[in-house]
Tab-separated table of C-alpha atoms in Angstrom:
chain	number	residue	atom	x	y	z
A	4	UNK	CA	0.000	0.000	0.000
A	5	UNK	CA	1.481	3.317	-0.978
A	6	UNK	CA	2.701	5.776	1.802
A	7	UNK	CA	-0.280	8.160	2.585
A	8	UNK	CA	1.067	11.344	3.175
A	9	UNK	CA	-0.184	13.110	5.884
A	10	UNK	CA	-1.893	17.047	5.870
A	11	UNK	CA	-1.596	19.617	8.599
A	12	UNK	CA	-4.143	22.483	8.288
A	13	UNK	CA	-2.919	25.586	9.876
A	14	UNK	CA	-5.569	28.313	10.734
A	15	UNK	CA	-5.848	30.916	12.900
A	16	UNK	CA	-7.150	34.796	12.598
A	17	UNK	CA	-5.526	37.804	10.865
A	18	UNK	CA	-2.020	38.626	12.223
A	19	UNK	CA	-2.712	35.416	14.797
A	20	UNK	CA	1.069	34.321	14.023
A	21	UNK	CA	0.694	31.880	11.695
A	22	UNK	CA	3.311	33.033	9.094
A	23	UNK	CA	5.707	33.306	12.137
A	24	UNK	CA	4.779	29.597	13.654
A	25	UNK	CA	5.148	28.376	9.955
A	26	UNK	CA	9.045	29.837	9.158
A	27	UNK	CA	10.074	28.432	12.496
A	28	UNK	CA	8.686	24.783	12.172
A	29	UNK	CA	9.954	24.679	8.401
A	30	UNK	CA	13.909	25.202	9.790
A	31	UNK	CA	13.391	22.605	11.891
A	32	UNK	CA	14.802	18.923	10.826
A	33	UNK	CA	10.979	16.964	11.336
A	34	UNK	CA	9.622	18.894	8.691
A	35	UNK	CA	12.050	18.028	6.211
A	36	UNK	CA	9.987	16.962	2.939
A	37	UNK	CA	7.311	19.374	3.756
A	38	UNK	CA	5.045	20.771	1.350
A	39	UNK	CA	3.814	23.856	2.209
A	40	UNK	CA	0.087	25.540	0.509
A	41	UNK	CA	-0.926	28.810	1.148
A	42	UNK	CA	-3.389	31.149	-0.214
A	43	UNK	CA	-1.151	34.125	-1.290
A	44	UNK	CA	2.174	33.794	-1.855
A	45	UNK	CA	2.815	37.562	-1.100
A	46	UNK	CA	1.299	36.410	2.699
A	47	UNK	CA	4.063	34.364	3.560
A	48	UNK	CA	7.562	36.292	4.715
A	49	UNK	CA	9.967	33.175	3.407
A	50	UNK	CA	12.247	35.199	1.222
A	51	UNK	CA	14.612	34.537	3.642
A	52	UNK	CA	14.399	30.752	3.039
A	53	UNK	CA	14.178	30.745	-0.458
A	54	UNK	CA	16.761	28.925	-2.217
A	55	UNK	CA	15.413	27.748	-5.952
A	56	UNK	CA	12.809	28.597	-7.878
A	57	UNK	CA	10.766	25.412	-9.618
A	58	UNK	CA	8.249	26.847	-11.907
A	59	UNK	CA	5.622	29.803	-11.054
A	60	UNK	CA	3.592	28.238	-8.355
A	61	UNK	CA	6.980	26.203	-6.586
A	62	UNK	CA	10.272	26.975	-4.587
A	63	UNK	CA	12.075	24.803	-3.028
A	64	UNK	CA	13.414	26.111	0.748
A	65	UNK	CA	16.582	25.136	2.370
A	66	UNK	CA	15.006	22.829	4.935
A	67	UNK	CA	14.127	20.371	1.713
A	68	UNK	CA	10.523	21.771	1.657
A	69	UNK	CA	8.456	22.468	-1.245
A	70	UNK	CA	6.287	25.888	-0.788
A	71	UNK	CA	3.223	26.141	-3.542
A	72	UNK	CA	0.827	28.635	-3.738
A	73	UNK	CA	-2.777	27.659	-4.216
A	74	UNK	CA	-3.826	30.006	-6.825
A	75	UNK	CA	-7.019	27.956	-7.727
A	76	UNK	CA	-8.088	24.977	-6.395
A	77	UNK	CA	-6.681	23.283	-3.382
A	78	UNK	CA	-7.763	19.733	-4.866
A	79	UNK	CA	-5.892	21.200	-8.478
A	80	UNK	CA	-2.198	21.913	-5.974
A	81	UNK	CA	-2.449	18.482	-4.302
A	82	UNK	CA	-3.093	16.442	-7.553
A	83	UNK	CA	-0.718	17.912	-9.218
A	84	UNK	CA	2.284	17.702	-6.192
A	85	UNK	CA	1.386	14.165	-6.160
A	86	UNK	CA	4.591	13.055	-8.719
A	87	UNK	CA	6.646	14.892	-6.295
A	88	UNK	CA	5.246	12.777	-3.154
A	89	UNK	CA	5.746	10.008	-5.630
A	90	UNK	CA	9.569	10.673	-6.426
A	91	UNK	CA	9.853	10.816	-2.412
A	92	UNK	CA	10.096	14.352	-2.237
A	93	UNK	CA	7.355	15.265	-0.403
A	94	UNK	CA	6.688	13.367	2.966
A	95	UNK	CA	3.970	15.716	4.640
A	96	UNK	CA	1.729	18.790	3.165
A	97	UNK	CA	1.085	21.542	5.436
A	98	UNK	CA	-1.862	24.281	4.257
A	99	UNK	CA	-1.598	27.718	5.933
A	100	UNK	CA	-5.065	29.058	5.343
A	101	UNK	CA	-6.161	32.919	5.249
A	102	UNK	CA	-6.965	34.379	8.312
A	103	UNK	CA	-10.575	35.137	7.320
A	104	UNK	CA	-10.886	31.474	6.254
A	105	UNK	CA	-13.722	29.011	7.575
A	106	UNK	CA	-11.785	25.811	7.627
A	107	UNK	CA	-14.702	23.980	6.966
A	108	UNK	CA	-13.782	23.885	2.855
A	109	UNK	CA	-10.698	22.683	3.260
A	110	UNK	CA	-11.361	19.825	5.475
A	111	UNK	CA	-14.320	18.830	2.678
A	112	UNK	CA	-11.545	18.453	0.024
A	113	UNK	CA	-9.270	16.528	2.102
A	114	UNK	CA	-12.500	14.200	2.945
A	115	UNK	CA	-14.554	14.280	-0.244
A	116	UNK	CA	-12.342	14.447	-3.054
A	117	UNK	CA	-11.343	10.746	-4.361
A	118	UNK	CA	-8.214	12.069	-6.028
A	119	UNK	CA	-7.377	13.637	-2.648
A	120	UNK	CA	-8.649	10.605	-0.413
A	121	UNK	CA	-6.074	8.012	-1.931
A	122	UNK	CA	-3.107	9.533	-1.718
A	123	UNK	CA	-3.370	12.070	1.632
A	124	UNK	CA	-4.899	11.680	4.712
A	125	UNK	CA	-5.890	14.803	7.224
A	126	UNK	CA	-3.675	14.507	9.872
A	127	UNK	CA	-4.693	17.210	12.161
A	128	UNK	CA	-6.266	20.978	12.405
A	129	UNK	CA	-3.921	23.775	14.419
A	130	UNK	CA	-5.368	26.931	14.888
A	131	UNK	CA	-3.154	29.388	16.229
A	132	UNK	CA	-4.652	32.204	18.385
A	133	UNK	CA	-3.087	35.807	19.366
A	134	UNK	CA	-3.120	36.334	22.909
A	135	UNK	CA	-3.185	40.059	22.275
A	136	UNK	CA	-6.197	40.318	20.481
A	137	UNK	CA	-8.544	37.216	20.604
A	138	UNK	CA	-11.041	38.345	22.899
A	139	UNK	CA	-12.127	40.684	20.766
A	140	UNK	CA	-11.655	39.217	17.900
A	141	UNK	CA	-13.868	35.984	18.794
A	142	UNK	CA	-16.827	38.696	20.125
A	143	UNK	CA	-16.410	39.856	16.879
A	144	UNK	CA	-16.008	37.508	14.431
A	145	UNK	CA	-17.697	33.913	13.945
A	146	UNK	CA	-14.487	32.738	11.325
A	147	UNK	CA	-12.261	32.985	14.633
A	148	UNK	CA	-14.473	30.934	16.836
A	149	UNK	CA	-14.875	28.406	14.015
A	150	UNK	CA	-11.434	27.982	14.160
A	151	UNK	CA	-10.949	27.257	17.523
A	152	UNK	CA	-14.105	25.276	17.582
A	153	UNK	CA	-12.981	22.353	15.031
A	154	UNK	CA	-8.995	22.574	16.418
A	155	UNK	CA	-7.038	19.367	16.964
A	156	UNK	CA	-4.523	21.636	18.716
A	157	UNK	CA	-4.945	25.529	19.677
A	158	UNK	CA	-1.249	27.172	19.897
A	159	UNK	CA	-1.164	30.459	21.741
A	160	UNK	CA	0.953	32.772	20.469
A	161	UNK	CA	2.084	36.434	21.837
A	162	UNK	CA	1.272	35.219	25.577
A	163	UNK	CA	4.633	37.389	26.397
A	164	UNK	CA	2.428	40.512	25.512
A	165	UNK	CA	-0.429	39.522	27.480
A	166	UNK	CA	-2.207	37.739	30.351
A	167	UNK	CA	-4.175	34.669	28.889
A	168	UNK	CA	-5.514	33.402	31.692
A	169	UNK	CA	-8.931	34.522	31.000
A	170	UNK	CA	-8.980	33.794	27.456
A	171	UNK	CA	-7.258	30.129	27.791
A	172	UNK	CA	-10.608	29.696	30.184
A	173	UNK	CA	-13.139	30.674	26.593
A	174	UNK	CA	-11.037	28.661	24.486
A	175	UNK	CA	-11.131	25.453	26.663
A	176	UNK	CA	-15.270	26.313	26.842
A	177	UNK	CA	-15.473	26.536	23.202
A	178	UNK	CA	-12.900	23.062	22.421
A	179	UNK	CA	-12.284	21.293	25.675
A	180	UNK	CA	-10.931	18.525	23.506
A	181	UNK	CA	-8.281	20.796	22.176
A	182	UNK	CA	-4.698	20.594	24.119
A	183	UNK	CA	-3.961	24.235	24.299
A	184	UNK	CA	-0.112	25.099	23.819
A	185	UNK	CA	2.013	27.915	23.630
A	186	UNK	CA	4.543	29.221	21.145
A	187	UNK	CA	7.593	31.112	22.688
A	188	UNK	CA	8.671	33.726	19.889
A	189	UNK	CA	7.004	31.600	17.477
A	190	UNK	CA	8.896	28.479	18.391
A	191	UNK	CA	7.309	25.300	19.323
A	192	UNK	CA	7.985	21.418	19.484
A	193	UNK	CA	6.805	19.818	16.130
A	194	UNK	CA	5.745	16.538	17.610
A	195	UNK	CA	3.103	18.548	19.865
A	196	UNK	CA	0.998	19.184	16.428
A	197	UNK	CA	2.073	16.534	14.126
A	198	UNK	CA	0.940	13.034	13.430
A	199	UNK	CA	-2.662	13.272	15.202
A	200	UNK	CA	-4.709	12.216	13.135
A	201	UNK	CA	-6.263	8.561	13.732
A	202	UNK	CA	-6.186	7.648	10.084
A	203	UNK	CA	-3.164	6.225	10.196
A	204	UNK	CA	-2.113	3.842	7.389
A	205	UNK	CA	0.632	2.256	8.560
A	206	UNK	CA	-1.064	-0.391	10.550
A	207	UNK	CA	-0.290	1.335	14.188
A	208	UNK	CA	-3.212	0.957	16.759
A	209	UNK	CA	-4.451	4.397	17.069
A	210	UNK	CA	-4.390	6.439	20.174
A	211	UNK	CA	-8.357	6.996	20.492
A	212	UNK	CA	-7.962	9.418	23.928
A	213	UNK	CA	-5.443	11.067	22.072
A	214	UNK	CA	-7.811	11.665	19.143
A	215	UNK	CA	-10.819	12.146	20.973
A	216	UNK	CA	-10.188	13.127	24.876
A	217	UNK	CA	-13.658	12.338	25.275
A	218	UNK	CA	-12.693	12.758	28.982
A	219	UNK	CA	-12.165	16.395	28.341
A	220	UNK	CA	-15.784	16.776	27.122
A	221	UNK	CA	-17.354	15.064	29.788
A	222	UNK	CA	-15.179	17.482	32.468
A	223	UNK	CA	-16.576	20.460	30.284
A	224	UNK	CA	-20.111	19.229	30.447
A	225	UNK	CA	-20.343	18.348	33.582
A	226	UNK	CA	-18.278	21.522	35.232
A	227	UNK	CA	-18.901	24.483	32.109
A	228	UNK	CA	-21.665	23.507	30.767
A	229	UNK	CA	-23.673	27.109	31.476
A	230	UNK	CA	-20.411	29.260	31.823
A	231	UNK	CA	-20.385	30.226	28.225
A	232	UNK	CA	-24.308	31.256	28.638
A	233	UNK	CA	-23.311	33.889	31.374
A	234	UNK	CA	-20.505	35.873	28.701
A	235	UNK	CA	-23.314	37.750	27.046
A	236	UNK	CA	-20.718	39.398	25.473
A	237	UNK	CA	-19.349	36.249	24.237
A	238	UNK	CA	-22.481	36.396	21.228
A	239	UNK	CA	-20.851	33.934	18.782
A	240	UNK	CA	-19.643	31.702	21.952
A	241	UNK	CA	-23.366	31.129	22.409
A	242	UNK	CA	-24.179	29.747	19.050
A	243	UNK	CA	-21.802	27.135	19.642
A	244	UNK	CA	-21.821	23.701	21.726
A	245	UNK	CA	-19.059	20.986	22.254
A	246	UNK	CA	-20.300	17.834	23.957
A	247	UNK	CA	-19.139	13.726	24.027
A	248	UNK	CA	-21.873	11.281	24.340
A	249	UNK	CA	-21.015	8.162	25.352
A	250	UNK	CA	-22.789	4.774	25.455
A	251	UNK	CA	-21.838	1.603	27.491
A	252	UNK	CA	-23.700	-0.793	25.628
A	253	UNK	CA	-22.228	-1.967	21.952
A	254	UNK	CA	-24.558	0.205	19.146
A	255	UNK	CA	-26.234	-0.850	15.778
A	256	UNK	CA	-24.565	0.376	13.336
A	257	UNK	CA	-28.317	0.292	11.267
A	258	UNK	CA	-29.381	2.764	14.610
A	259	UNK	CA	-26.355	5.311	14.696
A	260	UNK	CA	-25.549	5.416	10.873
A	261	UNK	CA	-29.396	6.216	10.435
A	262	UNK	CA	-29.482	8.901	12.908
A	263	UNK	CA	-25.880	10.027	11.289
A	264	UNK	CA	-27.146	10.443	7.717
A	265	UNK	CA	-30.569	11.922	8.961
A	266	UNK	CA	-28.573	14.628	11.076
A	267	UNK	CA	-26.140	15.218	7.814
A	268	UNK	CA	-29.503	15.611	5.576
A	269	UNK	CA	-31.040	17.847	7.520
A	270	UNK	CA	-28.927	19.797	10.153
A	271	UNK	CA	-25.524	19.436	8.215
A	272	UNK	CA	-24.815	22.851	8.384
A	273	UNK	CA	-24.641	22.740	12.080
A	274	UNK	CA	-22.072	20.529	12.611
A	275	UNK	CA	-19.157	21.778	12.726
A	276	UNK	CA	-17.249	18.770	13.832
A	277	UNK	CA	-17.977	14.909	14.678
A	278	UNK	CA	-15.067	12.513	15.284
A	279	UNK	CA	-15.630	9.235	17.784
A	280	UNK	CA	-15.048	5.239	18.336
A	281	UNK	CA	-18.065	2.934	18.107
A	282	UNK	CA	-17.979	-0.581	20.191
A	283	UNK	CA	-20.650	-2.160	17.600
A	284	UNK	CA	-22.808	-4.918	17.962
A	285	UNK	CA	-20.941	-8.159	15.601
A	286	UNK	CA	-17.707	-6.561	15.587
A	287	UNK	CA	-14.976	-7.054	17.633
A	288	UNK	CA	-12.950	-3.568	16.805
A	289	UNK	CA	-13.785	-0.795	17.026
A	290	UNK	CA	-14.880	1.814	14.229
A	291	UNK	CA	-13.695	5.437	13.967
A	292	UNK	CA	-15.970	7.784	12.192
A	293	UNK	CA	-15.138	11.578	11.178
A	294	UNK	CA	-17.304	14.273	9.673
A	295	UNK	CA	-17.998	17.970	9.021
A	296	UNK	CA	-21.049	19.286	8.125
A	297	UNK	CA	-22.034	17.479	4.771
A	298	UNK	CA	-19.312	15.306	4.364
A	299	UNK	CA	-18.346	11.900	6.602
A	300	UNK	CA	-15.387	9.700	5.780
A	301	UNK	CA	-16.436	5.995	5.136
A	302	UNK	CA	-16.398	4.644	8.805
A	303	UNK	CA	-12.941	3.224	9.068
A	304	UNK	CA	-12.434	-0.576	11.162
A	305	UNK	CA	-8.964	0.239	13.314
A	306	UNK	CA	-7.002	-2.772	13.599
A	307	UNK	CA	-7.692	-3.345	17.151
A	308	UNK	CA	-8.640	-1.581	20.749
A	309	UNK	CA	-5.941	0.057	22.650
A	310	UNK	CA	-4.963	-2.142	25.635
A	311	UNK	CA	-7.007	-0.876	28.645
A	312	UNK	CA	-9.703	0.880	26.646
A	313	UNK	CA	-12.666	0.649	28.066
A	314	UNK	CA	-14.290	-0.180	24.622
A	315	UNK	CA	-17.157	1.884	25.369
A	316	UNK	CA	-18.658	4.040	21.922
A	317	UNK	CA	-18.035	7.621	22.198
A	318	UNK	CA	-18.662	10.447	19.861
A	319	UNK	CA	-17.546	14.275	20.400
A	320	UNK	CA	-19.865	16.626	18.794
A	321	UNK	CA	-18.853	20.225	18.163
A	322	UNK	CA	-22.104	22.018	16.721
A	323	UNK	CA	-23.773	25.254	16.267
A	324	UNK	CA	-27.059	26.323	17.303
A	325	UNK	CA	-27.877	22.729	17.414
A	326	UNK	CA	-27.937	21.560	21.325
A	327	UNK	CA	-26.610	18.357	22.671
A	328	UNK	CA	-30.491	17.211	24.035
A	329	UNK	CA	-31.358	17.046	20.734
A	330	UNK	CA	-28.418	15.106	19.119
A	331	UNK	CA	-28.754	12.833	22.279
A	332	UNK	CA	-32.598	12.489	21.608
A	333	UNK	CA	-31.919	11.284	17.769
A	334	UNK	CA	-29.228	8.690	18.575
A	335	UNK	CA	-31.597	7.253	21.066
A	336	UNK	CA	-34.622	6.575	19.121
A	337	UNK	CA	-33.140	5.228	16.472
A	338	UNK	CA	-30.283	2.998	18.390
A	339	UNK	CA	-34.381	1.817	20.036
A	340	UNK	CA	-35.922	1.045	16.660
A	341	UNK	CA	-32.519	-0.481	15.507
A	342	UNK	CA	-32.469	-2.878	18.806
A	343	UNK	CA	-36.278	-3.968	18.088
């Protein structure tokens, strides 16, 4: 089976840091082989790095990275750098994406585009967030909360310029299943946002609490749960819930795929994420399904379940203005009709 090469998206809001997070990780020796997309190329500062230039939309850097520009399509760049990941140039893509950016789009052509889907895998989502200026900025503006909301990993950045306390407290409310980091000068240690993803070719029993920290969303419902309600301020906060339900009993996969498509049909716009394991009745390991908004990966069988796993099924939901009773109330009925 041919290498799939893992994709890093890397978000964030206007002047977040993203450029400066980006020229840092690319001198560094674990991002060797790195392909790097962007929007603009005028938006990235790598003159500094640039050693060759390919063609019009390719330089290569010093580090052994390829930098294109995604002047059109984002499906078009990846198709056509795949006889560079084929000559074993290319190891890893990484897509910086404008600050303004829902990354909703992006994550649909990773999912949804065959071409895409047989050669890369999405290996993680890293929003970066300015310390200086994110309150205001998420009050403001529903593209920043997005991007915190569907984050794998949420890197702080600027904390030397301000006291975060406050707004590391709304960011673990809006993604308690986020780690939340911190860059110093821009620096930070590759491995803490690399190789996350769970769709993992090689073979490798995936780390489900790594993937999913379900544990984090049950803490958050449990303890948070109406915090975010009492930031009338916070007006786009409001719109959006994150929430794990989890169920002891193995599920029918007629019952929760059902419920799945019927909430993709009809509320697909409002959800913004859904990753989680399933314990299913007839199969011994466990399933991992992924999704956002209109578009869900085929459910993928994972070779096995972690030692110690409790093999329960649990499913983290990151929505807006769709609640967690009424999720919960869907998957029940129709795990009931599916059990008889």
């Amino acid at each position: 089976m041919a290498e799939m090469i893992p994709v890093t998206v890397l978000t964030g809001f206007l002047g977040a840091g993203k450029t400066t997070l980006l020229n840092r990780l690319l001198r560094r020796p674990e991002l060797a082989g790195t392909a790097v997309l962007v929007n603009e190329f005028g938006e990235i500062g790598l003159d500094h790095l640039l050693v060759e230039k390919l063609d019009d939309d390719t330089v290569l850097l010093n580090a052994g990275c390829l930098c294109c520009t995604v002047r059109g399509d984002l499906a078009r760049a990846l198709v056509d750098l795949r006889p560079r990941v084929e000559a074993g140039e290319v190891h890893r893509v990484m897509i910086e994406t404008t600050g303004l950016a829902d990354p909703a789009p992006i994550i649909h052509t990773m999912m949804g585009d065959p071409a895409i889907a047989v050669r890369y895998r999405l290996d993680g989502i890293v929003t970066v967030v300015d310390a200086v200026h994110a309150m205001g900025q998420l009050d403001e503006h529903e593209e920043a909360v997005r991007q915190v909301a569907v984050a794998d990993r949420i890197v702080l950045a600027k904390t030397d310029l301000a006291n975060a306390e406050d707004l590391i407290k709304r960011l673990h409310r809006l993604n308690p299943g986020a780690a939340i980091l911190t860059a110093d000068h821009g620096e930070i240690n590759p491995a803490a946002i690399l190789n996350l993803g769970l769709f993992d070719a090689t073979g490798k029993i995936a780390d489900v609490k790594a993937w999913l920290d379900a544990e984090a969303f049950d803490d958050h419902h449990h303890h948070h749960h109406h915090d975010v309600n009492r930031h009338d301020g916070f007006r786009h906060d409001t719109r959006i819930q994150a929430f794990c339900l989890n169920y002891q009993e193995p599920l029918h996969w007629q019952g929760i795929g059902t419920c799945l498509e019927m909430l993709i049909g009809t509320r697909g716009e409002n959800l913004l994420r859904v990753k989680g394991i399933l314990n299913l009745v007839g199969q011994d390991r466990p399933v991992a399904i992924h999704g956002v908004q209109h578009l869900f990966h085929e459910p993928v069988l994972l070779p096995a379940w972690p030692e110690g796993d409790p093999r329960t099924s649990r499913i983290v939901f990151i929505t807006r203005d769709l609640d967690r009773e009424t999720v919960e109330m869907g998957l029940r009925a129709f795990e009931d009709a599916a059990r008889g």
